[in-house]
CSV table of C-alpha atoms in Angstrom, one decimal:
chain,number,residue,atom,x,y,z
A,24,UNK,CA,7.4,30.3,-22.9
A,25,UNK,CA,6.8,27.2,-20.6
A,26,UNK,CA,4.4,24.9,-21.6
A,27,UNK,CA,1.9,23.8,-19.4
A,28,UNK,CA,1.5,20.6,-18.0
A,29,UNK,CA,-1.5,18.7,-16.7
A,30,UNK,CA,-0.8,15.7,-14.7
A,31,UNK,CA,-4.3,13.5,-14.5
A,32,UNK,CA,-4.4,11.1,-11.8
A,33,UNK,CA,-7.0,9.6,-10.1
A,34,UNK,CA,-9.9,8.1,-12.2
A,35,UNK,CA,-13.0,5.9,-11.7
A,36,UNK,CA,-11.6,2.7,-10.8
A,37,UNK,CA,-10.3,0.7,-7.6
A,38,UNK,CA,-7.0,2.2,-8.5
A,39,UNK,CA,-7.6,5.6,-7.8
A,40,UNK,CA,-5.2,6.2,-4.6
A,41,UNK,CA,-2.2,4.0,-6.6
A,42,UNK,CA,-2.8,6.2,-9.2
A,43,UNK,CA,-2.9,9.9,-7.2
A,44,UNK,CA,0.8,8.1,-5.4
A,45,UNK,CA,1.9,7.7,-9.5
A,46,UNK,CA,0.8,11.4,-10.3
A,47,UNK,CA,2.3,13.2,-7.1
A,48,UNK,CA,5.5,11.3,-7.7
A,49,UNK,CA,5.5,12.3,-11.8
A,50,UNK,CA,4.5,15.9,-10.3
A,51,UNK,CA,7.5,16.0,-7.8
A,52,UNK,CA,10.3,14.7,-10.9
A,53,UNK,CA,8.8,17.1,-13.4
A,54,UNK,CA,11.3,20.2,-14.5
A,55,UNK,CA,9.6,23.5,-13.5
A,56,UNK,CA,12.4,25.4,-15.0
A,57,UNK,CA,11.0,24.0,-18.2
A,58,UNK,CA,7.3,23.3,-17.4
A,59,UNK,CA,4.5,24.6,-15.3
A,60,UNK,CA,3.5,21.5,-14.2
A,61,UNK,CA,-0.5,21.1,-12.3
A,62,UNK,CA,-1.9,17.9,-10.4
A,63,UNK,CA,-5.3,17.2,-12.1
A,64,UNK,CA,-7.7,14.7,-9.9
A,65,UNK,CA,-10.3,13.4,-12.5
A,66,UNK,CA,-12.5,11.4,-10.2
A,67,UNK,CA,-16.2,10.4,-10.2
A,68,UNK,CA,-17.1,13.5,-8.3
A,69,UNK,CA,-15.1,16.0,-9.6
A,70,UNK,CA,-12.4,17.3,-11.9
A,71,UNK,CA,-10.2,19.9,-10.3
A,72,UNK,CA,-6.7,21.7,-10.4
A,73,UNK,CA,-5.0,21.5,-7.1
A,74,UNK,CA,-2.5,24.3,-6.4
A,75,UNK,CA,0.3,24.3,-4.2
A,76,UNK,CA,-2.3,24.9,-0.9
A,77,UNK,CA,-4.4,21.8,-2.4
A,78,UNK,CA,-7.0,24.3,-3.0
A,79,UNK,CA,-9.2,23.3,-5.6
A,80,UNK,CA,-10.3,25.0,-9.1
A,81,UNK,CA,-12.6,23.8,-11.5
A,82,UNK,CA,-11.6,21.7,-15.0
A,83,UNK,CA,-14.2,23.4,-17.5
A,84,UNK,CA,-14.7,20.1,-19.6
A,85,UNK,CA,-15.6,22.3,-23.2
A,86,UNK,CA,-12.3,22.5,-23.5
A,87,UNK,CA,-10.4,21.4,-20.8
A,88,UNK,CA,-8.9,24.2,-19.2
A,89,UNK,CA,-9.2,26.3,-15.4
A,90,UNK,CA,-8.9,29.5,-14.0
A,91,UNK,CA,-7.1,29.7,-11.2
A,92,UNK,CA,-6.7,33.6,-9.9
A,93,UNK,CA,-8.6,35.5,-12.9
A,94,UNK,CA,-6.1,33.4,-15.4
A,95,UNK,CA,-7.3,31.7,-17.9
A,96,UNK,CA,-4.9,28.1,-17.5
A,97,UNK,CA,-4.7,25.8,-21.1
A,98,UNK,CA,-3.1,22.7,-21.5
A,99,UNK,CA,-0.1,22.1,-23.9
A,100,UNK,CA,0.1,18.7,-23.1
A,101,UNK,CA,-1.4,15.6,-20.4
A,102,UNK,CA,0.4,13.5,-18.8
A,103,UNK,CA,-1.9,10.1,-17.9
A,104,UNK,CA,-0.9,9.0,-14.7
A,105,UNK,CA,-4.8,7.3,-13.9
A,106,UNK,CA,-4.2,3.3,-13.5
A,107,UNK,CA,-8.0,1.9,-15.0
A,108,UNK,CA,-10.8,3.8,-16.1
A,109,UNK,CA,-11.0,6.7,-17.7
A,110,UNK,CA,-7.0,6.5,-18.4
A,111,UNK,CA,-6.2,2.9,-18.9
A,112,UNK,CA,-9.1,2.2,-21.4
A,113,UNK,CA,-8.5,5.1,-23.6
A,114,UNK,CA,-12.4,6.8,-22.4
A,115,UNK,CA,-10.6,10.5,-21.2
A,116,UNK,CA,-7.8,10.2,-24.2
A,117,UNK,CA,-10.4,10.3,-26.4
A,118,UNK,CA,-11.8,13.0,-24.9
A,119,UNK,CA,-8.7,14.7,-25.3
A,120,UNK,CA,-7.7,13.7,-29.0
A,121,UNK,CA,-10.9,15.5,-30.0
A,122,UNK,CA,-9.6,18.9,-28.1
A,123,UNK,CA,-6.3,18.3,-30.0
A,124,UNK,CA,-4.1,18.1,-26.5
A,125,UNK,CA,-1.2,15.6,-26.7
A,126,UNK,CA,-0.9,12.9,-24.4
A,127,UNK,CA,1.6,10.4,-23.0
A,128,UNK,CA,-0.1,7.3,-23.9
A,129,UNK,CA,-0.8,5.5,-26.7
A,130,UNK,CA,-3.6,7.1,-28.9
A,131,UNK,CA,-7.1,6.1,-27.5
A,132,UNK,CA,-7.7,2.9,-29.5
A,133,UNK,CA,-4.5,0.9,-28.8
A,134,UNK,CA,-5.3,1.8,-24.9
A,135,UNK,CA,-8.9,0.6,-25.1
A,136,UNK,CA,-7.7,-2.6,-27.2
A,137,UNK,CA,-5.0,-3.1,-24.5
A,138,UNK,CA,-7.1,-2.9,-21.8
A,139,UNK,CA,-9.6,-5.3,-22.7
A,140,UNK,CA,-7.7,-8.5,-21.9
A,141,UNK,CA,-9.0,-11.0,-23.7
A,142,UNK,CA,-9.1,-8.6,-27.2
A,143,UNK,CA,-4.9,-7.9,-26.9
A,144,UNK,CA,-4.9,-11.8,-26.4
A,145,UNK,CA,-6.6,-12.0,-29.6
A,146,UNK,CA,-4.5,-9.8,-31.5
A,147,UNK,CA,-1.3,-11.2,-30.3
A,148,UNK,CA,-2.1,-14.7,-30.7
A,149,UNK,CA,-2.6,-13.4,-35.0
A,150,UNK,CA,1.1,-12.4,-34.5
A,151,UNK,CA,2.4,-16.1,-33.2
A,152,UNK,CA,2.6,-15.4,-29.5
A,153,UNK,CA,2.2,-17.6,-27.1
A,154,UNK,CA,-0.4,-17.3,-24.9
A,155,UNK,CA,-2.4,-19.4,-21.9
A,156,UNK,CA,-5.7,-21.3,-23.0
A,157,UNK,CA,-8.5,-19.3,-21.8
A,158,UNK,CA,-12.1,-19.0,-22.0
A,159,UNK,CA,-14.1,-16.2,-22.2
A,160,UNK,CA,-17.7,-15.4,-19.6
A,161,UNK,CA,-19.8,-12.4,-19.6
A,162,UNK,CA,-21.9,-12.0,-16.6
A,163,UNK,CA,-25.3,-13.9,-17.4
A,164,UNK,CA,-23.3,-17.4,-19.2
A,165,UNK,CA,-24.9,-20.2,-18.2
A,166,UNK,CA,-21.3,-21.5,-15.6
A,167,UNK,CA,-20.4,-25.0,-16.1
A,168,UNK,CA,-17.4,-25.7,-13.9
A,169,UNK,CA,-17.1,-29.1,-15.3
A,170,UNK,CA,-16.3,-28.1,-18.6
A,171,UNK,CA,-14.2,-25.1,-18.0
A,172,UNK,CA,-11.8,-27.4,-15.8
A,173,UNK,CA,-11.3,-29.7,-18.5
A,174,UNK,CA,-10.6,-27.0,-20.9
A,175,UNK,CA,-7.8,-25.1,-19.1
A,176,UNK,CA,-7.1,-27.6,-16.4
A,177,UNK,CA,-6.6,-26.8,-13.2
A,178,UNK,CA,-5.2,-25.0,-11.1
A,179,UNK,CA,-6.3,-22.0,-13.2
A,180,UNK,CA,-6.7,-18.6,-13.2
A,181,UNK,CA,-10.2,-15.7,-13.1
A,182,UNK,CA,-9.8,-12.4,-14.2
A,183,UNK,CA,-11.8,-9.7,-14.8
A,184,UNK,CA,-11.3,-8.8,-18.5
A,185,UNK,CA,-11.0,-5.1,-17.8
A,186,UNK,CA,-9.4,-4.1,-14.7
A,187,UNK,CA,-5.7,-3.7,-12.8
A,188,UNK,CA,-3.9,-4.0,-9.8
A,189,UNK,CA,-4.6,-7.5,-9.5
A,190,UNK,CA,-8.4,-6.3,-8.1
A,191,UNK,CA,-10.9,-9.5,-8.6
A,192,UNK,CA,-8.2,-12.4,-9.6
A,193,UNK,CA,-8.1,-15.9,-8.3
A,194,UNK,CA,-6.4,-18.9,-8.1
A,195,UNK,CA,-9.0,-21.7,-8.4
A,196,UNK,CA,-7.6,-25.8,-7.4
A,197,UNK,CA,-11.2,-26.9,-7.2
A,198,UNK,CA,-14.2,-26.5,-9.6
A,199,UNK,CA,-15.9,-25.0,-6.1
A,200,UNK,CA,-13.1,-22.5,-6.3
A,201,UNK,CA,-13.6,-21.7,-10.2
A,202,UNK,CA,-17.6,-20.9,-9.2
A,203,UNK,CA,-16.2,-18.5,-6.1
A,204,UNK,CA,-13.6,-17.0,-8.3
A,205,UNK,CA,-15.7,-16.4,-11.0
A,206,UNK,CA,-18.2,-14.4,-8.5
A,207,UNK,CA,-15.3,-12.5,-7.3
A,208,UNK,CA,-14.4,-11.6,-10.9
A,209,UNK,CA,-18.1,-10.3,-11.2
A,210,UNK,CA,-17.6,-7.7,-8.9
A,211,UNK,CA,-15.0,-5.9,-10.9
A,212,UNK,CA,-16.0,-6.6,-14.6
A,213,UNK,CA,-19.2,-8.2,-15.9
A,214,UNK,CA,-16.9,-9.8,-18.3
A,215,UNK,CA,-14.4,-12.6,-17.5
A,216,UNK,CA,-11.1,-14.0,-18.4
A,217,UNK,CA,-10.6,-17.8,-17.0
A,218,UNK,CA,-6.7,-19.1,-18.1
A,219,UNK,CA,-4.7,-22.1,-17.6
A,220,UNK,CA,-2.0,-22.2,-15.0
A,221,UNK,CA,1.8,-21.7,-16.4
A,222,UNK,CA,4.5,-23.3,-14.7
A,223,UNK,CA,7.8,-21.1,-14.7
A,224,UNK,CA,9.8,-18.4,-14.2
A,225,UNK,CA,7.6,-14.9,-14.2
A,226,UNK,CA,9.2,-11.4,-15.7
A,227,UNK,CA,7.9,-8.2,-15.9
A,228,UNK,CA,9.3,-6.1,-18.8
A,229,UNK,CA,9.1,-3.0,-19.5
A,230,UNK,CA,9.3,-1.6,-23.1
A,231,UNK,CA,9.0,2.8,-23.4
A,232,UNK,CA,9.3,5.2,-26.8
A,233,UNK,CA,12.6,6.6,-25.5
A,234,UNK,CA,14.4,9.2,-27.5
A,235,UNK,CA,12.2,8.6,-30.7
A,236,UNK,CA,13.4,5.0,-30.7
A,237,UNK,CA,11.7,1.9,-28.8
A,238,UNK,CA,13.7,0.9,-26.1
A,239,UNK,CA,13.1,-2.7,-24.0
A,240,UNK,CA,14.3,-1.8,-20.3
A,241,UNK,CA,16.1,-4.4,-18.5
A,242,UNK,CA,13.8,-7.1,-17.3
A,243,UNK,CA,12.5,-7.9,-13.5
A,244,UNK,CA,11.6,-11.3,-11.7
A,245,UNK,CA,8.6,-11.2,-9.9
A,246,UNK,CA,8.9,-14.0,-7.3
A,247,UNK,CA,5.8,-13.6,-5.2
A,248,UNK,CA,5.4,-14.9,-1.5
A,249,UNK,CA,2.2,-15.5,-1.8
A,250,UNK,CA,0.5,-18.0,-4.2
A,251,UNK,CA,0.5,-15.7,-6.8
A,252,UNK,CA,1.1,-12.1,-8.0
A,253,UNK,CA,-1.9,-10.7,-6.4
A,254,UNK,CA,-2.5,-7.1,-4.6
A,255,UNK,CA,-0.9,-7.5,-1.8
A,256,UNK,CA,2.1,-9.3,-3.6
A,257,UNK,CA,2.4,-6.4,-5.7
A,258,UNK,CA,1.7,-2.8,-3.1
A,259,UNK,CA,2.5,-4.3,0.5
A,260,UNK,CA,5.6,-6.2,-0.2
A,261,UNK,CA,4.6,-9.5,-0.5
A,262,UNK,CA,6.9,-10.5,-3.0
A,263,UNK,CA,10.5,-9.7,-4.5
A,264,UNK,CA,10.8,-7.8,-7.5
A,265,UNK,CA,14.7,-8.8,-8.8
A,266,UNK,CA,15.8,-6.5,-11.4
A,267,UNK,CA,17.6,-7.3,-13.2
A,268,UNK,CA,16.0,-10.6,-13.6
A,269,UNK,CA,18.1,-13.9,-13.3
A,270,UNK,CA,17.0,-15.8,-16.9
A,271,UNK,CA,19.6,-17.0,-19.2
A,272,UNK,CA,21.1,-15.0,-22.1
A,273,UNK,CA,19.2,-16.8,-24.3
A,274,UNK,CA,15.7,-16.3,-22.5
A,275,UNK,CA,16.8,-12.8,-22.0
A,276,UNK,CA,17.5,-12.1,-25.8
A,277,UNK,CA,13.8,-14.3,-26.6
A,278,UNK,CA,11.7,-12.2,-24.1
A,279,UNK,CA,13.6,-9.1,-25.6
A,280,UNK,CA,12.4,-10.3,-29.1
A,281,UNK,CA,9.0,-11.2,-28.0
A,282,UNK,CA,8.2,-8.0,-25.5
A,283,UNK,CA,9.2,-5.2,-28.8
A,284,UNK,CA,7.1,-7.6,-31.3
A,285,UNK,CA,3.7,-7.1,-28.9
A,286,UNK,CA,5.1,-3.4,-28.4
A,287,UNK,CA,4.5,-3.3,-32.2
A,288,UNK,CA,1.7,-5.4,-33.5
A,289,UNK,CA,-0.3,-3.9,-30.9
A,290,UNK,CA,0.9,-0.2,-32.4
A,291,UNK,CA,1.4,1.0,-28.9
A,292,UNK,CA,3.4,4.8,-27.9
A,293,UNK,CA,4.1,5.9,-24.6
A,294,UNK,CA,5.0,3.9,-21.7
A,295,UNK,CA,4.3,-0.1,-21.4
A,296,UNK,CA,4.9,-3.1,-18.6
A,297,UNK,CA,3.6,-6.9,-20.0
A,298,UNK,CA,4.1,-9.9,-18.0
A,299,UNK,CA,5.4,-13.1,-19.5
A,300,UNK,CA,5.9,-16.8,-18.1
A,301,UNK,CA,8.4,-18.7,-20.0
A,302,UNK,CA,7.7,-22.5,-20.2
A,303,UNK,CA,10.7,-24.4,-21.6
A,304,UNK,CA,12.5,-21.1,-22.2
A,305,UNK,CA,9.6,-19.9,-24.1
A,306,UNK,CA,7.8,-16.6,-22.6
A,307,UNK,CA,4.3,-16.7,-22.8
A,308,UNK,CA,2.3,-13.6,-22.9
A,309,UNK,CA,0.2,-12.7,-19.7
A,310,UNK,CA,-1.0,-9.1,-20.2
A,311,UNK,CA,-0.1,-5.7,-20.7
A,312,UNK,CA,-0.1,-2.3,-18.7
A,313,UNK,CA,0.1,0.7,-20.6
A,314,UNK,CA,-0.2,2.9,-17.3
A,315,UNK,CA,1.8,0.9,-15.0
A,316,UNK,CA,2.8,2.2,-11.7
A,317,UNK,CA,5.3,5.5,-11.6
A,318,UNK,CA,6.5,5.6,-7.7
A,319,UNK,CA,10.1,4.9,-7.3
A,320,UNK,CA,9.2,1.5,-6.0
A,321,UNK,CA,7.2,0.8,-8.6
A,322,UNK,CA,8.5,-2.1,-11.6
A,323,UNK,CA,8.9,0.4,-14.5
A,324,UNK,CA,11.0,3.1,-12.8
A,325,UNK,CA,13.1,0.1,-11.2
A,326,UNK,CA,14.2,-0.9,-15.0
A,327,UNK,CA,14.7,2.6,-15.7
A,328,UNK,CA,16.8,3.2,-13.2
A,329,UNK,CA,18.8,-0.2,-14.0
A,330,UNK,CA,19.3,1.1,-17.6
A,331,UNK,CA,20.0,4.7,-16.2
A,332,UNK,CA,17.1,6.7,-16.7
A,333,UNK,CA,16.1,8.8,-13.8
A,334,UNK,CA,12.5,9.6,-12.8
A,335,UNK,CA,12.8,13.4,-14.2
A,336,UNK,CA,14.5,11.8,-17.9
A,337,UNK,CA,12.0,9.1,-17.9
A,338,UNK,CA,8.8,11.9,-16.9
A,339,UNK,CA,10.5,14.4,-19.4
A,340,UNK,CA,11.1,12.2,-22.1
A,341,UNK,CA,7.3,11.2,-22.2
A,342,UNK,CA,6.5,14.9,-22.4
A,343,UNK,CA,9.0,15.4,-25.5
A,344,UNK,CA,7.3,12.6,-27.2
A,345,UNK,CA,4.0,13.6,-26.9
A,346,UNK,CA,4.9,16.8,-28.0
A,347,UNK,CA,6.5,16.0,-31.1
């Protein structure tokens, strides 16, 4: 019997169109001698099945399962393709942890930890890794631009605390700039993330559960064009993305180290992309993605690739994971 597989995509969040592009191409690499694969679009509006016309059928959320021509469709297992919220932060794997239906991701906890920036930076600083200084605002702090420049320094960086794709981040040189930038971070998160600006080379590595074992793909550059890794650095080519990345042996075997100790002390499964900065061959930790971006341009597939892992092994493997 073939299971069935729902692939959700989609979600709440600013993300949802990056996210429905990572779900189409899981959909397209999936095996359907092996599975019976379904695109699932969880959005604010709706939860449906799309078949192969894009007709729509309903999810019945008791127990999430459809009918799509008088049968009666349930899930053996969920693949989470949905970048933010409800997939990101753990809210729908929940959900789906209480149905009993396996998922890709990490279990609901480590993917709500992981989302919330400033928590993970908590967690990992306990396990000696180096980090940014940062300060912490949730929307209603008194905002004293003085003292937050002479705490991190500037220039410096605003984040929302929980949110992707670079949505809401700034680059502040001024304390003018850190009141703006803080405003812009509002609009995404009513909590806030304000860090130090590292000097060095940036790398993006990927580290997956890969045939029961955990494996650190090989590592990519990110050398943006523009000021910083923002949006349009990272989905309309404004920056280069070298894999693999051109760091010395010895920062290579140090990020290695460091990227499968975070992998572990934050007791992550399933698929994950951190970003680190080394200063004086040191990587610091910037953040993690535990849904990161699953086109074929996107970084994770590239170090798959590079260690030679297809789409379809990479998609499948997940499956075989969950399922176990």
């Amino acid at each position: 019997m073939k299971k069935n597989i729902a692939i959700i995509m989609g979600g709440y969040s600013s993300e949802a169109d990056i996210s429905i592009k990572s779900g189409n191409v899981v959909f397209q690499n999936l095996d359907t001698n092996k599975y019976n694969v379904f695109r699932v679009h969880i959005l604010k509006d709706k939860w449906v099945v799309l078949d192969e016309s894009n007709a729509e059928y309903q999810i019945n959320k008791d127990d999430f399962s459809c009918v799509i021509n008088q049968n009666h469709i349930k899930f053996d297992c969920v693949f989470n393709a949905i970048h933010g919220n409800p997939g990101e932060n753990g809210m729908i794997l929940s959900y789906l942890e209480l149905l009993n239906i396996p998922h890709t991701s990490a279990p609901f906890y480590q993917m709500a930890l992981t989302f919330n920036k400033r928590d993970t930076l908590s967690v990992v600083k306990e396990y000696g890794i180096k980090t940014a200084k940062s300060i912490y605002l949730n929307k209603g702090d008194v905002i004293n631009t003085k003292e937050i420049k002479e705490k991190v320094g500037l220039p410096c960086f605003i984040k929302p605390n929980n949110a992707g794709s670079s949505y809401g981040i700034s680059k502040a040189y001024s304390e003018e700039e850190i009141f703006h930038g803080i405003l812009k971070a509002y609009n995404e998160d009513s909590a806030i993330l304000i860090e130090s600006f590292l000097e060095g080379t940036e790398v993006s590595v990927g580290v997956i559960e890969y045939e029961n074992e955990i494996k650190v793909l090989p590592i990519t550059e990110i050398v943006s064009e523009n000021d910083f890794f923002d949006y349009e650095a990272k989905y309309e080519g404004k920056s280069q993305e070298i894999t693999p990345a051109r760091i010395t042996e010895q920062q290579q075997k140090r990020v290695e180290e460091v990227a499968q100790n975070v992998y572990k002390c934050l007791n992550m499964s399933g698929f994950s992309r951190a970003e680190y900065i080394f200063v004086n061959n040191e990587p610091y930790f910037l953040e993690i993605n535990t849904v990161p971006g699953l086109t074929e341009e996107s970084i994770l597939p590239q170090q798959a690739k590079e260690a030679g892992i297809s789409l379809a092994q990479l998609f499948d493997n997940a499956i075989q994971m969950a399922l176990n």
